[in-house]
Short mmCIF file of C-alpha atoms in Angstrom, two decimals:
data_model
loop_
_atom_site.label_atom_id
_atom_site.label_comp_id
_atom_site.label_asym_id
_atom_site.label_seq_id
_atom_site.Cartn_x
_atom_site.Cartn_y
_atom_site.Cartn_z
CA MET A 11 74.97 -8.78 -17.38
CA GLN A 12 72.80 -7.07 -15.13
CA THR A 13 69.59 -5.60 -15.71
CA SER A 14 68.18 -2.17 -14.80
CA PHE A 15 65.06 -0.14 -15.23
CA ASN A 16 66.43 1.69 -17.69
CA ASP A 17 67.28 -0.71 -20.41
CA VAL A 18 65.10 0.10 -22.75
CA GLU A 19 66.06 3.80 -22.47
CA ARG A 20 69.77 2.93 -22.96
CA ILE A 21 68.54 1.52 -26.77
CA PHE A 22 68.77 3.81 -29.76
CA VAL A 23 68.32 2.37 -32.93
CA PRO A 24 69.06 5.25 -36.18
CA HIS A 25 66.94 3.30 -38.63
CA THR A 26 66.93 5.11 -42.15
CA ALA A 27 64.87 7.86 -41.54
CA LEU A 28 67.23 8.67 -38.54
CA GLN A 29 70.54 8.33 -39.80
CA THR A 30 69.68 10.87 -42.73
CA ILE A 31 68.34 13.88 -40.31
CA ILE A 32 71.58 12.77 -38.20
CA ASN A 33 73.33 13.12 -41.23
CA ARG A 34 72.03 16.59 -42.23
CA VAL A 35 71.87 18.25 -38.73
CA ALA A 36 75.75 17.65 -39.20
CA LEU A 37 76.66 19.05 -42.62
CA ILE A 38 74.24 22.26 -41.36
CA TYR A 39 76.42 21.89 -38.12
CA ARG A 40 79.26 21.97 -40.63
CA ALA A 41 77.90 24.49 -42.83
CA SER A 42 77.09 27.03 -39.68
CA ALA A 43 80.89 27.63 -39.72
CA GLU A 44 81.14 28.85 -42.95
CA CYS A 45 78.22 30.24 -44.19
CA ARG A 46 77.01 33.99 -43.66
CA ASP A 47 73.26 33.08 -44.05
CA PRO A 48 71.93 30.95 -41.09
CA VAL A 49 70.48 27.93 -42.55
CA GLY A 50 67.48 25.60 -41.24
CA MET A 51 65.43 22.78 -41.27
CA ALA A 52 62.29 21.36 -40.08
CA VAL A 53 61.80 17.75 -38.43
CA ILE A 54 57.93 16.76 -38.33
CA GLY A 55 56.32 13.82 -37.60
CA GLU A 56 53.84 12.33 -36.00
CA SER A 57 53.36 11.47 -31.80
CA ARG A 58 55.61 8.34 -31.02
CA THR A 59 57.88 8.33 -34.32
CA GLY A 60 60.76 9.18 -31.80
CA LYS A 61 61.33 12.48 -32.66
CA SER A 62 62.43 13.66 -28.97
CA ARG A 63 64.40 10.82 -28.52
CA LEU A 64 66.17 11.22 -31.81
CA PHE A 65 67.26 15.17 -30.78
CA GLU A 66 68.71 13.50 -26.94
CA HIS A 67 70.98 11.44 -29.43
CA ILE A 68 72.08 14.59 -31.57
CA VAL A 69 72.36 16.98 -29.04
CA SER A 70 74.81 14.28 -27.00
CA LYS A 71 77.09 14.73 -29.96
CA TYR A 72 77.88 18.19 -29.34
CA PRO A 73 77.98 18.72 -25.47
CA PRO A 74 78.80 21.80 -23.91
CA SER A 75 82.43 22.62 -22.99
CA ARG A 76 84.28 25.43 -21.20
CA ASP A 77 87.52 26.32 -21.56
CA ALA A 78 89.62 29.89 -20.25
CA THR A 79 87.07 32.33 -21.45
CA GLY A 80 83.95 30.59 -20.72
CA SER A 81 81.66 27.73 -21.07
CA LYS A 82 80.67 26.87 -24.46
CA ALA A 83 77.56 25.61 -26.02
CA PRO A 84 77.50 24.56 -29.90
CA LEU A 85 74.22 23.13 -30.27
CA VAL A 86 71.22 24.71 -27.12
CA CYS A 87 68.24 22.23 -27.64
CA ILE A 88 65.41 23.42 -25.92
CA LYS A 89 61.46 23.06 -25.76
CA ALA A 90 58.87 25.85 -26.73
CA PRO A 91 56.31 26.90 -23.83
CA SER A 92 53.06 25.38 -24.37
CA LYS A 93 52.09 29.32 -24.87
CA PRO A 94 54.55 30.96 -26.38
CA THR A 95 55.31 34.80 -26.11
CA VAL A 96 58.47 36.61 -26.64
CA LYS A 97 59.58 36.47 -22.98
CA ALA A 98 58.69 33.10 -22.29
CA LEU A 99 60.75 31.49 -25.20
CA CYS A 100 63.75 34.11 -24.67
CA GLU A 101 63.55 32.40 -20.88
CA GLU A 102 63.75 29.07 -21.89
CA LEU A 103 66.66 30.37 -23.81
CA LEU A 104 68.50 31.81 -21.15
CA LYS A 105 67.85 28.76 -18.93
CA GLY A 106 69.40 26.64 -21.95
CA LEU A 107 72.27 28.93 -22.50
CA GLY A 108 72.84 28.16 -18.01
CA ASP A 109 72.11 31.87 -17.31
CA PRO A 110 71.41 31.97 -13.74
CA LEU A 111 69.38 35.28 -14.05
CA TRP A 112 67.19 33.78 -16.54
CA HIS A 113 64.31 34.25 -14.47
CA ASN A 114 64.75 38.19 -13.75
CA ARG A 115 62.45 40.91 -14.43
CA ASP A 116 64.13 42.58 -16.91
CA SER A 117 61.99 43.83 -20.09
CA GLU A 118 61.46 41.65 -23.88
CA THR A 119 64.21 43.88 -25.21
CA LEU A 120 67.04 43.95 -22.31
CA LYS A 121 66.54 39.59 -22.01
CA THR A 122 67.04 39.47 -25.82
CA ALA A 123 69.92 41.61 -25.90
CA ARG A 124 71.46 39.40 -23.15
CA LEU A 125 70.52 36.17 -24.78
CA LEU A 126 72.27 37.40 -28.20
CA LEU A 127 74.82 38.31 -26.33
CA LEU A 128 75.16 34.61 -24.45
CA LEU A 129 74.91 33.27 -28.08
CA GLN A 130 77.92 35.18 -29.31
CA HIS A 131 79.91 34.20 -26.35
CA ALA A 132 78.78 30.80 -25.98
CA GLN A 133 80.14 30.62 -29.56
CA CYS A 134 76.45 28.58 -30.63
CA ARG A 135 76.30 27.54 -33.59
CA LEU A 136 73.00 25.02 -33.83
CA LEU A 137 69.50 26.45 -31.77
CA VAL A 138 67.10 23.10 -31.57
CA ILE A 139 63.51 24.31 -30.76
CA ASP A 140 61.29 20.71 -30.06
CA GLU A 141 57.72 21.14 -29.86
CA PHE A 142 57.29 23.89 -32.08
CA GLN A 143 53.46 23.25 -32.85
CA HIS A 144 52.93 25.06 -29.82
CA PHE A 145 53.64 28.09 -31.84
CA TYR A 146 50.26 27.01 -33.57
CA ASP A 147 46.92 27.43 -31.52
CA LYS A 148 44.58 24.60 -32.86
CA VAL A 149 42.00 26.44 -31.04
CA THR A 150 41.76 29.84 -32.52
CA THR A 151 43.67 28.60 -35.93
CA LYS A 152 46.28 31.38 -35.09
CA VAL A 153 50.17 31.39 -35.84
CA GLN A 154 52.35 33.85 -32.81
CA HIS A 155 53.45 36.06 -35.51
CA HIS A 156 54.81 38.17 -32.73
CA VAL A 157 56.77 35.03 -31.44
CA SER A 158 57.93 33.82 -35.10
CA ASP A 159 58.92 36.94 -36.37
CA TRP A 160 61.27 37.41 -32.97
CA LEU A 161 62.52 33.92 -33.87
CA LYS A 162 63.90 35.07 -37.26
CA VAL A 163 65.46 38.22 -36.34
CA LEU A 164 67.13 35.91 -33.52
CA ILE A 165 68.75 33.99 -35.58
CA ASP A 166 69.90 36.77 -38.56
CA ASP A 167 71.24 38.83 -35.31
CA ALA A 168 72.96 35.87 -33.98
CA ALA A 169 74.04 34.17 -37.20
CA ILE A 170 73.04 30.94 -35.98
CA SER A 171 71.37 27.96 -37.65
CA LEU A 172 67.41 26.64 -36.70
CA ILE A 173 66.06 23.48 -36.30
CA VAL A 174 62.45 22.98 -35.19
CA VAL A 175 60.82 20.24 -34.43
CA GLY A 176 57.03 19.13 -33.83
CA LEU A 177 54.19 17.82 -35.18
CA PRO A 178 52.56 18.27 -38.44
CA SER A 179 50.60 21.26 -37.33
CA SER A 180 54.12 22.81 -36.93
CA MET A 181 54.07 22.97 -40.78
CA GLN A 182 51.24 26.02 -39.65
CA VAL A 183 54.06 28.24 -38.54
CA ILE A 184 56.31 28.03 -41.30
CA ASP A 185 54.10 28.21 -44.12
CA GLN A 186 52.88 31.79 -42.53
CA ASN A 187 55.80 33.33 -42.08
CA GLU A 188 57.39 34.00 -45.59
CA GLN A 189 60.58 35.18 -43.78
CA LEU A 190 61.24 32.63 -41.69
CA ARG A 191 60.20 29.91 -44.22
CA GLY A 192 62.75 31.18 -46.18
CA ARG A 193 65.40 30.29 -44.11
CA PHE A 194 64.81 26.47 -44.17
CA THR A 195 66.64 24.24 -46.64
CA CYS A 196 65.06 21.69 -46.19
CA VAL A 197 61.85 20.03 -44.19
CA MET A 198 61.70 16.07 -43.21
CA HIS A 199 59.69 13.85 -42.46
CA MET A 200 59.57 11.14 -39.71
CA HIS A 201 56.43 8.98 -40.46
CA ARG A 202 55.03 5.38 -38.84
CA PHE A 203 55.80 1.91 -40.55
CA ARG A 204 53.70 0.43 -42.89
CA TRP A 205 53.32 -3.42 -42.95
CA ASP A 206 51.88 -3.20 -46.20
CA ASP A 207 54.96 -1.62 -47.81
CA GLU A 208 58.25 -4.30 -47.84
CA ARG A 209 61.11 -2.24 -47.49
CA SER A 210 59.01 -0.09 -44.49
CA ARG A 211 58.20 -3.60 -43.27
CA ASN A 212 61.81 -5.21 -43.25
CA GLU A 213 62.99 -1.94 -41.44
CA PHE A 214 60.34 -2.24 -38.75
CA ILE A 215 61.21 -6.08 -38.27
CA ALA A 216 64.95 -4.41 -38.50
CA ILE A 217 64.85 -2.32 -35.33
CA LEU A 218 62.89 -4.48 -33.43
CA GLN A 219 65.38 -6.98 -34.21
CA ALA A 220 68.28 -4.91 -32.87
CA MET A 221 66.17 -4.04 -29.43
CA ARG A 222 66.32 -7.68 -28.66
CA LYS A 223 70.27 -7.49 -29.06
CA GLY A 224 69.81 -4.86 -26.88
CA LEU A 225 68.10 -6.56 -24.57
CA GLN A 226 69.96 -10.00 -24.38
CA GLN A 227 70.20 -10.13 -20.77
CA TYR A 228 66.79 -10.82 -20.69
CA GLU A 229 65.47 -14.32 -21.71
CA MET A 230 62.30 -13.40 -23.82
CA PRO A 231 60.62 -14.41 -27.92
CA ASP A 232 62.84 -13.26 -30.44
CA LEU A 233 61.01 -10.07 -31.33
CA HIS A 234 61.81 -9.74 -34.80
CA ALA A 235 59.88 -13.79 -35.41
CA ARG A 236 57.62 -12.31 -38.38
CA GLU A 237 54.45 -13.40 -36.26
CA ILE A 238 55.71 -11.40 -33.47
CA ALA A 239 56.96 -9.06 -35.32
CA PHE A 240 53.37 -8.40 -36.97
CA ARG A 241 51.64 -8.84 -33.21
CA PHE A 242 54.12 -5.52 -32.16
CA TYR A 243 53.08 -3.41 -35.44
CA CYS A 244 49.06 -4.29 -34.42
CA ALA A 245 49.76 -2.69 -30.77
CA SER A 246 52.01 0.11 -31.92
CA GLY A 247 50.75 0.98 -35.35
CA GLY A 248 53.98 1.25 -36.50
CA LEU A 249 55.37 3.57 -34.19
CA ILE A 250 58.41 2.95 -32.16
CA GLY A 251 57.69 5.30 -29.50
CA TYR A 252 54.88 2.82 -28.30
CA VAL A 253 57.19 -0.41 -28.83
CA SER A 254 59.46 1.34 -26.36
CA LYS A 255 56.68 1.59 -23.95
CA ILE A 256 56.02 -2.05 -24.50
CA LEU A 257 58.96 -2.87 -23.84
CA LYS A 258 60.02 -0.97 -21.24
CA GLU A 259 56.75 -2.08 -19.42
CA ALA A 260 58.17 -5.35 -19.55
CA THR A 261 61.33 -4.76 -18.21
CA TRP A 262 59.90 -3.07 -15.46
CA GLN A 263 58.36 -5.89 -14.59
CA ALA A 264 60.73 -7.80 -14.82
CA ASN A 265 62.90 -5.77 -12.20
CA THR A 266 60.31 -5.79 -10.51
CA GLU A 267 59.88 -9.24 -9.84
CA ASN A 268 64.06 -9.97 -9.46
CA SER A 269 63.70 -12.00 -12.99
CA THR A 270 65.24 -12.10 -16.16
CA ILE A 271 62.16 -13.95 -18.14
CA ILE A 272 59.67 -12.03 -20.18
CA THR A 273 57.30 -14.22 -21.95
CA MET A 274 54.26 -13.85 -24.00
CA GLN A 275 52.35 -13.15 -21.39
CA ALA A 276 54.24 -10.27 -19.81
CA LEU A 277 54.11 -8.64 -23.38
CA ALA A 278 50.67 -8.66 -23.09
CA ILE A 279 50.00 -7.66 -20.15
CA ALA A 280 52.46 -4.90 -20.99
CA TYR A 281 50.56 -3.71 -23.60
CA GLU A 282 47.35 -3.37 -21.29
CA ASN A 283 49.25 -1.73 -18.90
CA ALA A 284 51.45 1.08 -21.04
CA LEU A 285 48.79 1.76 -24.12
CA TRP A 286 45.54 0.95 -22.61
CA ARG A 287 44.58 4.74 -23.02
CA ASP A 288 45.58 5.26 -25.87
CA ARG A 289 43.87 2.35 -27.75
#
């Protein structure tokens, strides 16, 4: 079996928390076709818990298409601008819908009107906004109320469901906007794994086992062996994103050397190269 630099990126392990969210998104998507009032969900977790990777997987399940009437986008996923304004967010959504004029100089009102028209024409049923914590300014501790109010009106007028994804500070935005909060049916949390909790520990080990299976083209230690699994836990702090970074670095080095062998020493070097800034 050939190896490549994206071997780790191709692996997706739908552990319990991820599968629960996947199922919930599917439920909201189905309900949005029949419910008059839009529904919403928030997915909250600290960095490296796998939120963005999860929604890459979810987006792939609802791909855009084209028919005789034009392009269809049942699900649109964007990242919130680092400094969100109504115009900037509107432009990101227009870009996500494939509008070639997303960057023109139209006013906020005209862009919003065009966005609503495109959402309707694309038969969009679900809007996903990643990096939702950008709506909260940690320096000034202020929420971008004008933008969140605009978003609430948008999903009402477009009659689409909303999923927001972000760091724990995202809850500040939801908690401080009563009308927006009323659109959310649930908040789902993605936690780091814990070694002192048996269920969490066993699932962490099972994920390592699945990742080892996904990298069977390499000759390497059994990642799910208890001692090695504990080392990965200490190195990653229970965050799967860091496990992936270590394995990605190790496979990159192996590919650079035209080798399929990854030793414990190679994993130690990969840890140093991939995570030393985050230690």
